[in-house]
Short mmCIF file of C-alpha atoms in Angstrom, two decimals:
data_model
loop_
_atom_site.label_atom_id
_atom_site.label_comp_id
_atom_site.label_asym_id
_atom_site.label_seq_id
_atom_site.Cartn_x
_atom_site.Cartn_y
_atom_site.Cartn_z
CA MET A 624 0.00 0.00 0.00
CA THR A 625 1.35 3.42 -0.99
CA ASP A 626 1.38 6.27 1.51
CA ARG A 627 1.45 8.99 -1.13
CA LEU A 628 -1.36 11.08 -2.54
CA LYS A 629 -1.36 11.63 -6.30
CA ILE A 630 -2.60 14.87 -7.83
CA ILE A 631 -3.14 14.57 -11.59
CA PRO A 632 -4.42 17.65 -13.49
CA LEU A 633 -5.96 16.53 -16.79
CA GLY A 634 -6.87 20.08 -17.89
CA GLY A 635 -7.04 23.67 -16.69
CA LEU A 636 -3.31 24.37 -16.45
CA GLU A 637 -1.44 26.60 -18.91
CA GLN A 638 -4.85 27.55 -20.30
CA ILE A 639 -8.08 29.25 -19.28
CA GLY A 640 -10.80 26.61 -19.22
CA MET A 641 -11.25 22.82 -19.39
CA ASN A 642 -10.67 22.39 -15.67
CA ILE A 643 -10.46 18.81 -14.43
CA THR A 644 -8.22 17.26 -11.77
CA ALA A 645 -7.96 13.70 -10.50
CA ILE A 646 -6.97 13.01 -6.90
CA GLU A 647 -5.76 9.45 -6.30
CA TYR A 648 -4.79 7.39 -3.27
CA ASP A 649 -4.41 3.62 -3.42
CA ASP A 650 -7.49 2.24 -5.21
CA ASP A 651 -9.55 5.42 -4.94
CA ILE A 652 -9.81 8.27 -7.45
CA MET A 653 -12.01 11.36 -7.13
CA ILE A 654 -12.48 14.03 -9.80
CA ILE A 655 -12.71 17.77 -9.23
CA ASP A 656 -14.73 19.59 -11.94
CA CYS A 657 -15.02 18.66 -15.61
CA GLY A 658 -15.18 21.62 -17.95
CA ILE A 659 -14.83 22.57 -21.58
CA SER A 660 -12.75 25.13 -23.36
CA PHE A 661 -13.82 26.95 -26.49
CA PRO A 662 -11.98 26.34 -29.76
CA ASP A 663 -9.12 28.53 -30.92
CA ASP A 664 -9.45 30.36 -34.22
CA ASP A 665 -7.45 27.66 -36.02
CA MET A 666 -9.77 24.86 -34.83
CA LEU A 667 -12.01 25.17 -37.85
CA GLY A 668 -15.50 23.72 -37.46
CA ILE A 669 -14.93 22.62 -33.87
CA ASP A 670 -17.77 23.42 -31.45
CA LEU A 671 -16.23 22.48 -28.09
CA VAL A 672 -13.01 21.12 -26.67
CA ILE A 673 -13.25 18.58 -23.83
CA PRO A 674 -10.51 16.86 -21.83
CA ASP A 675 -8.96 13.53 -22.77
CA ILE A 676 -9.90 11.14 -19.94
CA THR A 677 -8.00 8.09 -21.18
CA TYR A 678 -6.37 7.71 -17.75
CA LEU A 679 -9.73 7.73 -15.99
CA LYS A 680 -11.19 5.20 -18.42
CA GLU A 681 -8.19 2.94 -17.85
CA ASN A 682 -8.82 3.18 -14.09
CA LYS A 683 -12.61 3.28 -14.24
CA ASP A 684 -13.02 0.83 -11.35
CA LYS A 685 -11.14 3.20 -9.04
CA VAL A 686 -13.20 6.35 -9.77
CA ARG A 687 -15.55 6.98 -6.83
CA GLY A 688 -17.22 10.18 -7.96
CA MET A 689 -16.96 13.81 -9.04
CA VAL A 690 -17.22 16.95 -6.93
CA VAL A 691 -18.00 20.24 -8.68
CA THR A 692 -17.01 23.66 -7.36
CA HIS A 693 -19.41 25.86 -9.38
CA GLY A 694 -21.57 26.06 -12.49
CA HIS A 695 -19.44 27.76 -15.12
CA GLU A 696 -18.95 26.04 -18.48
CA ASP A 697 -15.21 25.65 -17.95
CA HIS A 698 -16.04 23.54 -14.88
CA ILE A 699 -19.21 21.64 -15.86
CA GLY A 700 -19.47 21.76 -19.67
CA ALA A 701 -17.84 18.37 -20.34
CA ILE A 702 -19.76 16.44 -17.65
CA PRO A 703 -22.32 14.85 -20.02
CA TYR A 704 -19.57 13.57 -22.33
CA ILE A 705 -17.57 12.14 -19.41
CA GLU A 706 -20.62 10.60 -17.76
CA LYS A 707 -21.34 8.62 -20.93
CA GLU A 708 -17.90 7.04 -20.47
CA LEU A 709 -17.65 6.67 -16.67
CA ASN A 710 -21.19 6.96 -15.22
CA ILE A 711 -20.05 8.17 -11.79
CA PRO A 712 -21.90 10.01 -8.97
CA ILE A 713 -21.85 13.83 -8.99
CA TYR A 714 -21.83 16.03 -5.88
CA ALA A 715 -22.50 19.78 -6.09
CA THR A 716 -24.40 22.67 -4.48
CA ARG A 717 -27.95 23.60 -5.53
CA LEU A 718 -27.49 25.96 -8.46
CA THR A 719 -24.46 24.06 -9.74
CA MET A 720 -26.46 20.84 -9.72
CA GLY A 721 -29.42 22.53 -11.40
CA LEU A 722 -27.20 23.62 -14.29
CA ILE A 723 -25.59 20.16 -14.49
CA GLU A 724 -28.99 18.48 -14.55
CA TYR A 725 -30.07 20.70 -17.44
CA LYS A 726 -27.03 19.53 -19.42
CA LEU A 727 -27.65 15.88 -18.57
CA THR A 728 -31.27 16.30 -19.71
CA GLU A 729 -30.12 17.76 -23.03
CA HIS A 730 -28.00 14.63 -23.54
CA ASP A 731 -30.87 12.37 -22.39
CA ILE A 732 -28.86 10.76 -19.57
CA LEU A 733 -30.33 12.48 -16.50
CA ASP A 734 -31.92 9.31 -15.12
CA ASP A 735 -28.70 7.34 -15.63
CA VAL A 736 -26.51 9.53 -13.42
CA LYS A 737 -26.50 9.45 -9.62
CA ARG A 738 -26.59 12.99 -8.19
CA LYS A 739 -26.48 14.49 -4.72
CA VAL A 740 -27.00 18.14 -3.75
CA VAL A 741 -24.54 19.17 -1.04
CA THR A 742 -24.83 22.06 1.42
CA TYR A 743 -22.01 24.19 2.77
CA GLY A 744 -20.31 22.50 5.70
CA GLN A 745 -21.48 19.08 4.59
CA THR A 746 -18.89 16.31 4.10
CA ILE A 747 -19.28 13.50 1.60
CA SER A 748 -17.19 10.31 1.39
CA LEU A 749 -15.56 9.01 -1.78
CA GLY A 750 -13.58 5.93 -0.84
CA GLN A 751 -10.78 7.05 1.46
CA PHE A 752 -11.47 10.72 0.66
CA HIS A 753 -13.81 12.89 2.73
CA VAL A 754 -14.73 16.14 1.01
CA GLU A 755 -16.14 19.21 2.79
CA PHE A 756 -17.82 22.00 0.81
CA ILE A 757 -16.90 25.53 1.97
CA ARG A 758 -18.79 28.72 1.04
CA THR A 759 -16.94 31.05 -1.32
CA ASN A 760 -17.90 33.98 -3.57
CA HIS A 761 -17.54 34.08 -7.34
CA SER A 762 -19.37 35.52 -10.35
CA ILE A 763 -21.94 32.73 -10.05
CA SER A 764 -23.89 31.86 -6.92
CA ASP A 765 -23.44 28.67 -4.89
CA SER A 766 -19.69 28.44 -5.52
CA ALA A 767 -17.64 26.28 -3.19
CA ALA A 768 -14.11 25.54 -2.12
CA LEU A 769 -13.18 22.01 -1.09
CA ALA A 770 -11.40 20.66 1.96
CA ILE A 771 -10.33 17.15 0.99
CA TYR A 772 -9.39 14.97 3.93
CA THR A 773 -6.96 12.30 2.74
CA PRO A 774 -4.91 9.65 4.60
CA VAL A 775 -1.81 11.86 4.24
CA GLY A 776 -3.35 15.21 5.21
CA ILE A 777 -5.81 17.95 4.26
CA LEU A 778 -5.84 19.26 0.71
CA VAL A 779 -7.65 22.60 0.16
CA HIS A 780 -8.90 23.47 -3.33
CA THR A 781 -10.32 27.00 -3.59
CA GLY A 782 -12.17 26.58 -6.90
CA ASP A 783 -12.69 29.92 -8.65
CA PHE A 784 -13.17 32.46 -5.87
CA LYS A 785 -13.05 36.04 -4.65
CA VAL A 786 -13.58 37.61 -1.25
CA ASP A 787 -16.86 39.54 -1.37
CA PHE A 788 -18.17 40.84 1.96
CA THR A 789 -21.38 42.16 0.34
CA PRO A 790 -22.48 39.53 -2.18
CA VAL A 791 -25.72 40.05 -4.09
CA TYR A 792 -27.03 36.64 -3.02
CA GLY A 793 -26.06 34.55 -0.04
CA GLU A 794 -23.38 35.14 2.55
CA PRO A 795 -19.72 36.17 2.36
CA ILE A 796 -16.95 33.64 1.91
CA ASP A 797 -16.45 31.49 5.02
CA LEU A 798 -13.01 32.81 5.98
CA GLN A 799 -13.46 31.42 9.49
CA ARG A 800 -13.53 27.88 8.12
CA PHE A 801 -10.34 28.46 6.13
CA GLY A 802 -8.72 29.65 9.37
CA GLU A 803 -9.93 26.60 11.28
CA LEU A 804 -8.46 24.34 8.62
CA GLY A 805 -5.20 26.23 8.91
CA LYS A 806 -5.11 25.49 12.64
CA LYS A 807 -5.70 21.80 11.93
CA GLY A 808 -2.85 21.82 9.46
CA VAL A 809 -3.23 22.02 5.67
CA LEU A 810 -0.88 19.78 3.71
CA ALA A 811 -1.35 21.54 0.34
CA LEU A 812 -3.31 24.45 -1.11
CA MET A 813 -4.55 24.48 -4.71
CA ALA A 814 -5.65 28.07 -5.30
CA ASP A 815 -7.13 30.06 -8.19
CA SER A 816 -4.48 31.93 -10.23
CA THR A 817 -6.65 33.82 -12.75
CA ASN A 818 -6.18 37.33 -11.28
CA VAL A 819 -2.86 36.79 -9.51
CA GLU A 820 -1.18 39.45 -11.67
CA ARG A 821 -3.55 42.14 -10.34
CA PRO A 822 -2.59 43.89 -7.10
CA GLY A 823 -5.10 44.76 -4.40
CA ASN A 824 -8.58 43.35 -3.96
CA THR A 825 -11.41 42.58 -6.38
CA PRO A 826 -14.36 44.98 -5.90
CA SER A 827 -17.65 43.65 -4.61
CA GLU A 828 -20.28 42.59 -7.15
CA LYS A 829 -22.64 45.16 -5.59
CA THR A 830 -20.54 48.01 -6.98
CA VAL A 831 -21.82 47.07 -10.44
CA GLY A 832 -25.39 47.55 -9.22
CA LYS A 833 -24.63 51.20 -8.40
CA THR A 834 -23.10 51.63 -11.88
CA PHE A 835 -26.26 50.23 -13.47
CA ASP A 836 -28.39 52.65 -11.46
CA HIS A 837 -26.35 55.56 -12.83
CA ILE A 838 -26.62 54.23 -16.41
CA PHE A 839 -30.39 53.74 -16.11
CA ASP A 840 -30.76 57.24 -14.63
CA ASP A 841 -28.63 58.88 -17.34
CA ASN A 842 -30.47 57.14 -20.20
CA ARG A 843 -34.12 57.46 -19.25
CA ASP A 844 -35.07 58.31 -22.85
CA HIS A 845 -33.22 55.46 -24.57
CA ARG A 846 -33.67 51.73 -25.02
CA LEU A 847 -31.03 49.72 -23.17
CA ILE A 848 -29.41 46.48 -24.34
CA ILE A 849 -27.11 44.84 -21.79
CA ALA A 850 -24.85 41.90 -22.60
CA THR A 851 -23.29 39.74 -19.92
CA PHE A 852 -22.38 36.15 -19.18
CA ALA A 853 -25.45 33.91 -19.04
CA SER A 854 -24.17 32.25 -15.87
CA ASN A 855 -23.58 35.49 -13.95
CA VAL A 856 -26.81 35.22 -11.98
CA ASP A 857 -25.92 38.02 -9.58
CA ARG A 858 -25.22 40.42 -12.46
CA VAL A 859 -28.54 39.63 -14.12
CA GLN A 860 -30.29 40.07 -10.76
CA GLN A 861 -28.83 43.57 -10.43
CA ILE A 862 -29.88 44.51 -13.97
CA ILE A 863 -33.44 43.39 -13.15
CA ASN A 864 -33.31 45.33 -9.86
CA SER A 865 -32.33 48.54 -11.67
CA ALA A 866 -34.95 47.96 -14.36
CA TYR A 867 -37.67 47.56 -11.71
CA LYS A 868 -36.44 50.65 -9.87
CA TYR A 869 -36.64 52.77 -13.04
CA GLY A 870 -39.94 51.32 -14.28
CA ARG A 871 -38.61 49.27 -17.18
CA LYS A 872 -39.64 45.86 -18.51
CA CYS A 873 -36.92 43.23 -19.05
CA ILE A 874 -36.65 40.99 -22.08
CA VAL A 875 -34.18 38.13 -21.85
CA GLU A 876 -32.68 37.01 -25.16
CA GLY A 877 -30.31 34.07 -25.58
CA ARG A 878 -31.17 30.43 -24.91
CA SER A 879 -28.45 29.83 -22.31
CA MET A 880 -29.43 32.92 -20.33
CA VAL A 881 -33.13 32.02 -20.39
CA ASN A 882 -32.29 28.58 -19.00
CA VAL A 883 -29.99 29.88 -16.26
CA ILE A 884 -32.57 32.46 -15.11
CA ARG A 885 -35.29 29.81 -15.08
CA ILE A 886 -33.20 27.42 -12.99
CA ALA A 887 -32.00 30.14 -10.57
CA SER A 888 -35.56 31.44 -10.12
CA GLU A 889 -36.96 27.98 -9.43
CA LEU A 890 -34.29 27.50 -6.75
CA GLY A 891 -35.04 30.88 -5.17
CA ILE A 892 -31.56 32.20 -5.95
CA MET A 893 -33.02 34.97 -8.11
CA GLN A 894 -35.90 37.19 -6.99
CA ILE A 895 -37.75 38.65 -9.97
CA PRO A 896 -40.52 41.21 -9.23
CA ASP A 897 -43.90 40.39 -10.72
CA ASN A 898 -44.55 41.65 -14.26
CA THR A 899 -40.92 42.71 -14.75
CA LEU A 900 -39.95 40.01 -17.25
CA ILE A 901 -41.88 39.98 -20.52
CA GLU A 902 -41.63 37.95 -23.72
CA ILE A 903 -39.83 39.46 -26.68
CA ASP A 904 -43.03 39.70 -28.72
CA GLU A 905 -44.62 41.80 -25.96
CA GLY A 906 -41.94 44.45 -26.39
CA LYS A 907 -43.84 46.11 -29.21
CA ASN A 908 -46.52 47.10 -26.68
CA TYR A 909 -44.09 49.40 -24.82
CA PRO A 910 -42.10 52.46 -25.85
CA ASP A 911 -38.36 51.92 -26.24
CA GLU A 912 -37.50 53.94 -23.15
CA GLN A 913 -39.41 51.43 -21.00
CA LEU A 914 -37.46 48.41 -22.24
CA VAL A 915 -34.16 46.77 -21.34
CA TYR A 916 -32.90 43.74 -23.21
CA ILE A 917 -30.60 41.34 -21.34
CA THR A 918 -28.63 39.28 -23.86
CA THR A 919 -25.82 36.83 -24.32
CA GLY A 920 -22.87 37.67 -26.57
CA SER A 921 -20.64 39.79 -24.36
CA GLN A 922 -17.62 37.91 -25.77
CA GLY A 923 -18.48 38.54 -29.42
CA GLU A 924 -19.56 34.93 -30.05
CA ASN A 925 -20.86 34.64 -33.62
CA MET A 926 -24.10 32.84 -32.81
CA ALA A 927 -24.95 34.74 -29.61
CA ALA A 928 -27.86 37.18 -29.49
CA LEU A 929 -25.85 40.41 -29.42
CA SER A 930 -23.67 39.41 -32.40
CA LYS A 931 -26.81 38.67 -34.41
CA ILE A 932 -28.27 42.04 -33.41
CA ALA A 933 -25.06 43.83 -34.39
CA ALA A 934 -24.95 42.04 -37.76
CA SER A 935 -28.66 42.83 -38.47
CA ILE A 936 -29.55 39.13 -38.67
CA HIS A 937 -31.59 38.87 -35.46
CA ASN A 938 -35.21 38.15 -36.38
CA LYS A 939 -36.78 40.21 -33.57
CA ILE A 940 -34.37 43.00 -32.53
CA SER A 941 -32.83 45.74 -34.70
CA ILE A 942 -30.53 48.53 -33.56
CA VAL A 943 -31.92 52.04 -34.00
CA PRO A 944 -29.96 55.26 -33.50
CA GLY A 945 -30.02 56.26 -29.86
CA ASP A 946 -29.91 52.73 -28.44
CA VAL A 947 -27.50 52.30 -25.54
CA VAL A 948 -25.62 48.98 -25.47
CA ILE A 949 -23.72 47.97 -22.34
CA PHE A 950 -21.05 45.26 -22.25
CA SER A 951 -21.11 44.05 -18.66
CA SER A 952 -18.01 41.87 -18.93
CA SER A 953 -14.34 42.04 -19.79
CA PRO A 954 -13.07 40.27 -22.92
CA ILE A 955 -11.62 36.85 -22.14
CA PRO A 956 -7.99 36.77 -23.39
CA GLY A 957 -8.13 35.93 -27.09
CA ASN A 958 -11.67 37.28 -27.57
CA GLU A 959 -10.74 40.97 -27.84
CA LYS A 960 -10.91 41.11 -31.63
CA SER A 961 -14.41 39.58 -31.73
CA VAL A 962 -15.67 41.91 -28.99
CA TYR A 963 -14.37 45.06 -30.69
CA ARG A 964 -15.80 43.89 -34.03
CA VAL A 965 -19.27 43.76 -32.46
CA ILE A 966 -18.75 47.15 -30.76
CA ASN A 967 -17.78 48.72 -34.11
CA GLU A 968 -20.83 47.22 -35.85
CA LEU A 969 -23.12 48.58 -33.12
CA GLU A 970 -21.56 52.06 -33.25
CA LEU A 971 -21.89 52.13 -37.05
CA LYS A 972 -25.64 51.55 -36.67
CA GLY A 973 -25.96 54.56 -34.37
CA ALA A 974 -25.87 52.90 -30.96
CA ARG A 975 -23.87 54.26 -28.06
CA VAL A 976 -21.74 51.51 -26.53
CA ILE A 977 -20.62 51.51 -22.89
CA TYR A 978 -17.97 48.96 -22.02
CA HIS A 979 -15.94 50.53 -19.22
CA ASP A 980 -16.62 50.24 -15.47
CA THR A 981 -19.63 47.93 -15.97
CA HIS A 982 -17.96 44.75 -14.76
CA VAL A 983 -16.07 43.37 -11.80
CA SER A 984 -14.14 40.14 -11.86
CA GLY A 985 -15.19 36.98 -10.08
CA HIS A 986 -11.60 36.06 -9.27
CA ALA A 987 -9.36 36.98 -6.36
CA CYS A 988 -6.58 39.53 -6.77
CA GLN A 989 -3.24 39.33 -4.97
CA GLU A 990 -4.34 40.47 -1.50
CA GLU A 991 -7.24 38.00 -1.40
CA ILE A 992 -5.00 35.12 -2.46
CA LYS A 993 -2.51 36.16 0.22
CA LEU A 994 -5.35 36.12 2.75
CA ILE A 995 -6.18 32.50 1.92
CA TYR A 996 -2.51 31.56 2.33
CA ALA A 997 -2.33 33.41 5.65
CA LEU A 998 -5.42 31.59 6.93
CA THR A 999 -4.65 28.07 5.71
CA LYS A 1000 -0.84 28.10 6.27
CA PRO A 1001 -0.25 25.25 3.80
CA LYS A 1002 2.97 23.24 3.75
CA TYR A 1003 2.84 22.94 -0.04
CA ALA A 1004 1.46 25.26 -2.73
CA ILE A 1005 0.09 24.08 -6.10
CA PRO A 1006 -1.14 27.00 -8.27
CA VAL A 1007 -4.13 26.07 -10.50
CA HIS A 1008 -6.52 27.70 -12.99
CA GLY A 1009 -4.43 29.83 -15.32
CA GLU A 1010 -1.95 30.19 -18.13
CA TYR A 1011 1.74 29.65 -17.41
CA ARG A 1012 2.35 33.34 -16.64
CA HIS A 1013 -0.41 33.20 -14.01
CA LEU A 1014 0.97 30.02 -12.44
CA LYS A 1015 4.49 31.45 -12.35
CA ARG A 1016 3.37 34.67 -10.67
CA HIS A 1017 1.29 32.63 -8.21
CA ALA A 1018 4.35 30.54 -7.34
CA GLU A 1019 6.26 33.75 -6.59
CA LEU A 1020 3.39 35.00 -4.42
CA ALA A 1021 3.37 31.73 -2.46
CA GLN A 1022 7.08 32.18 -1.76
CA GLU A 1023 6.42 35.76 -0.65
CA MET A 1024 3.99 34.25 1.86
CA GLY A 1025 6.79 32.19 3.38
CA ILE A 1026 6.45 28.87 1.58
CA PRO A 1027 9.90 27.50 0.61
CA LYS A 1028 10.63 27.42 -3.11
CA GLU A 1029 11.01 23.62 -3.05
CA ASN A 1030 7.47 23.36 -1.61
CA VAL A 1031 5.87 25.20 -4.54
CA LYS A 1032 5.12 23.26 -7.71
CA ILE A 1033 4.07 24.64 -11.10
CA MET A 1034 2.47 21.65 -12.78
CA ARG A 1035 1.61 20.81 -16.37
CA CYS A 1036 -1.42 18.86 -17.52
CA GLY A 1037 -0.85 15.12 -17.30
CA GLU A 1038 1.90 15.27 -14.69
CA VAL A 1039 1.57 13.06 -11.61
CA LEU A 1040 2.48 14.90 -8.41
CA GLU A 1041 3.10 12.56 -5.50
CA ILE A 1042 2.69 14.17 -2.13
CA SER A 1043 3.06 13.14 1.49
CA ASP A 1044 4.49 14.77 4.59
CA ASP A 1045 8.05 14.35 3.29
CA VAL A 1046 7.57 13.87 -0.47
CA PHE A 1047 6.52 16.53 -2.99
CA ASP A 1048 7.63 15.63 -6.47
CA VAL A 1049 6.43 14.94 -10.01
CA THR A 1050 7.04 11.24 -10.59
CA GLY A 1051 5.44 10.55 -13.96
CA ARG A 1052 2.96 11.46 -16.67
CA VAL A 1053 -0.38 10.14 -17.86
CA THR A 1054 -2.22 10.60 -21.15
CA CYS A 1055 -3.94 13.96 -21.38
CA GLY A 1056 -4.90 16.48 -24.02
CA SER A 1057 -7.91 17.75 -25.94
CA VAL A 1058 -10.80 15.94 -27.56
CA PHE A 1059 -12.70 17.89 -30.21
CA VAL A 1060 -16.49 17.96 -30.38
CA ASP A 1061 -17.83 18.67 -33.87
CA GLY A 1062 -21.61 18.44 -34.08
CA LEU A 1063 -22.57 15.02 -32.79
CA GLY A 1064 -19.06 13.67 -33.29
CA VAL A 1065 -16.85 13.39 -30.22
CA GLY A 1066 -13.19 12.68 -30.86
CA ASP A 1067 -13.62 11.75 -34.52
CA VAL A 1068 -11.95 14.98 -35.61
CA GLY A 1069 -8.27 14.75 -34.71
CA ASN A 1070 -5.15 16.74 -35.51
CA ILE A 1071 -4.88 15.28 -39.03
CA VAL A 1072 -8.42 16.35 -39.94
CA LEU A 1073 -7.82 19.77 -38.39
CA ARG A 1074 -4.63 20.15 -40.40
CA ASP A 1075 -6.56 19.32 -43.58
CA ARG A 1076 -9.20 21.93 -42.67
CA GLN A 1077 -6.50 24.51 -42.02
CA GLN A 1078 -4.84 23.79 -45.35
CA LEU A 1079 -8.18 23.99 -47.14
CA SER A 1080 -8.94 27.31 -45.46
CA LYS A 1081 -5.57 28.77 -46.41
CA ASN A 1082 -4.93 27.35 -49.89
CA GLY A 1083 -8.14 25.80 -51.16
CA LEU A 1084 -8.81 22.55 -52.99
CA MET A 1085 -8.22 21.31 -56.53
CA VAL A 1086 -9.99 18.13 -57.64
CA VAL A 1087 -8.49 16.31 -60.65
CA ALA A 1088 -10.74 13.71 -62.34
CA ILE A 1089 -9.49 11.36 -65.07
CA THR A 1090 -10.89 8.18 -66.63
CA ILE A 1091 -8.68 5.31 -67.83
CA GLU A 1092 -9.71 2.30 -69.89
CA LYS A 1093 -9.25 -1.03 -68.15
CA GLY A 1094 -6.75 -3.35 -69.81
CA SER A 1095 -5.38 -0.93 -72.41
CA TYR A 1096 -4.61 1.74 -69.81
CA GLN A 1097 -5.50 4.54 -72.22
CA ILE A 1098 -6.85 7.92 -71.11
CA ILE A 1099 -10.39 8.09 -72.47
CA SER A 1100 -11.73 11.10 -70.53
CA GLY A 1101 -10.24 14.11 -68.82
CA PRO A 1102 -8.39 15.33 -67.03
CA ASP A 1103 -11.15 17.58 -65.67
CA ILE A 1104 -10.31 20.06 -62.94
CA VAL A 1105 -12.56 21.57 -60.28
CA SER A 1106 -11.21 24.36 -58.06
CA ARG A 1107 -12.69 25.40 -54.70
CA GLY A 1108 -11.13 28.21 -52.68
CA PHE A 1109 -8.02 28.29 -54.90
CA VAL A 1110 -8.82 30.22 -58.09
CA TYR A 1111 -12.07 31.15 -59.80
CA VAL A 1112 -11.99 28.91 -62.85
CA ARG A 1113 -13.66 31.34 -65.26
CA GLU A 1114 -11.03 33.98 -64.51
CA ALA A 1115 -8.09 31.58 -64.65
CA GLU A 1116 -8.81 29.54 -67.75
CA ALA A 1117 -5.21 29.65 -69.00
CA LEU A 1118 -3.89 28.36 -65.67
CA ILE A 1119 -6.49 25.56 -65.58
CA GLU A 1120 -5.62 24.50 -69.16
CA ASP A 1121 -1.93 24.37 -68.24
CA CYS A 1122 -2.84 22.25 -65.21
CA LYS A 1123 -4.73 19.82 -67.46
CA ASP A 1124 -1.69 19.55 -69.74
CA ILE A 1125 0.59 18.82 -66.77
CA VAL A 1126 -1.74 16.10 -65.48
CA TYR A 1127 -2.20 14.56 -68.94
CA GLU A 1128 1.56 14.39 -69.51
CA THR A 1129 2.21 13.00 -66.02
CA VAL A 1130 -0.42 10.27 -66.32
CA SER A 1131 0.68 9.37 -69.87
CA ASP A 1132 4.32 9.06 -68.78
CA CYS A 1133 3.38 6.90 -65.78
CA LEU A 1134 1.17 4.58 -67.85
CA TYR A 1135 3.85 4.32 -70.54
CA SER A 1136 6.36 3.35 -67.80
CA GLY A 1137 4.03 0.59 -66.59
CA VAL A 1138 2.70 2.29 -63.45
CA THR A 1139 -0.75 0.76 -62.89
CA ASP A 1140 -0.98 1.18 -59.11
CA TRP A 1141 -3.55 3.94 -58.75
CA ASN A 1142 -2.09 5.17 -55.41
CA LYS A 1143 1.32 5.67 -57.03
CA LEU A 1144 -0.35 7.38 -59.97
CA LYS A 1145 -2.23 9.74 -57.65
CA ASN A 1146 1.01 10.64 -55.84
CA CYS A 1147 2.67 11.41 -59.19
CA ILE A 1148 -0.23 13.73 -60.08
CA ARG A 1149 -0.01 15.49 -56.69
CA GLU A 1150 3.76 15.99 -56.95
CA ALA A 1151 3.81 17.22 -60.55
CA LEU A 1152 0.76 19.48 -60.27
CA GLY A 1153 1.76 20.74 -56.81
CA GLN A 1154 5.22 21.74 -58.07
CA PHE A 1155 3.75 23.47 -61.12
CA LEU A 1156 1.19 25.43 -59.07
CA TRP A 1157 3.81 26.52 -56.55
CA GLU A 1158 6.06 27.82 -59.34
CA ARG A 1159 3.16 29.69 -60.97
CA THR A 1160 1.18 30.94 -57.95
CA LYS A 1161 3.33 30.37 -54.84
CA ARG A 1162 0.33 28.53 -53.34
CA ASN A 1163 -0.16 24.96 -52.17
CA PRO A 1164 -3.78 23.90 -52.62
CA MET A 1165 -4.87 20.47 -51.48
CA ILE A 1166 -4.86 18.30 -54.62
CA LEU A 1167 -7.38 15.46 -54.73
CA PRO A 1168 -6.93 13.13 -57.74
CA ILE A 1169 -9.89 10.88 -58.66
CA ILE A 1170 -9.14 8.03 -61.08
CA SER A 1171 -11.98 6.08 -62.64
CA GLU A 1172 -11.40 2.80 -64.48
CA ILE A 1173 -13.91 1.57 -67.06
#
């Protein structure tokens, strides 16, 4: 029997998103979170990216269950896909579980998955692990940190958190419990790194409510359109509060936001005054100055409501001069270009766009992270949730808080960190990475297919069709050439004719030399035509030869 705990991040490090970590001891494995990340610009046609759980599938008999810290997509989005493979129990707080259950219902597996709603302070057992849920604050309600009691000591995982003494819903973070754990002795702390580069403290969510009041007051004669994250329940609550205060009706647009509001309202986490929410078709019964639209699309996503409105392709909402559009979010790194594209489109249509001072982060800045270190007094520090620059700065902060350099570990996805009272070292690696979801296909689009899509997007496609007589091996038809995304055939007739000549000569020479293996013949066509096109155009289209034998 080993006396070492294994911490195995399978996602969420050196990136923003796709958070999932396995904790292992002996024959027991528990999973913390299971999120998605969104595709990069070069992942053409990919809808979602989920973690590779090969290691968990190989050790399926050891996996006791999954605990979830909060309901954001980068922590719960991949759960349905993983449940289809592992079918393990899920433990989460009320709102988090409500959002998970909606996803499981969409995938038609709700009744197949064991679920348990956990309250703050409650401890659940997963094999030799005992996990306590601790109240924290974040940009979504019902967020939790985890105290994981293991045979070698207490592991504290903060989840995504901030310290908010005046949250919109619920109570402030349970700092007392963090302090009590520190007195017991915390073996290792896994803390959120997202805002570690920012000094000071993150402002309270309630400060945004005051900003909304000012915006509503200053724009009494204009229609308001406010975009924010669908999952930011507290933000949406404050928008509705301001709308009610200033006598406006709210219209919610965006499927994900409608679902989140419905779930939060059913659980009593959101309080919506009577007759404040109306359907979009009812909007025509009210003057513009009495309406506020709450939409998705604050990150410039192509298919989100605000992007459709900006591009004039939304079937119910059109921008008119004088509209005031508020972005109540900050661009996620990498999304800036998409966000500013939408802002420009809105401004061109005559809207006034407000995107400063209408958002506060849900993540802890330096002083809040220091506070958690001061309270928990961990022996070891393991920065999580962030790109490498965040993890590196977090490691420096941990050392500033008195943790020896050798007791701080910046991990990479797939590494196995073994930890006990006297051991703290990476001892191996497991399979990890990304699995691409394209439509209904999960994992059937790999790097080779992506590379083909990238080449097609950059250089286009040229299809070469030729027919050869069986037995005599004489060309009886073609070559015919079809170009897609390379050149417009009608405007490049001379080039296409030259391409046909090259193919005809290449095929004739090969057949004359006795080459009758169609794969070899196709390679000869690709090489000869590819070289010719490069010399003439300095482009490399994908060349697809089709040989018919009759």
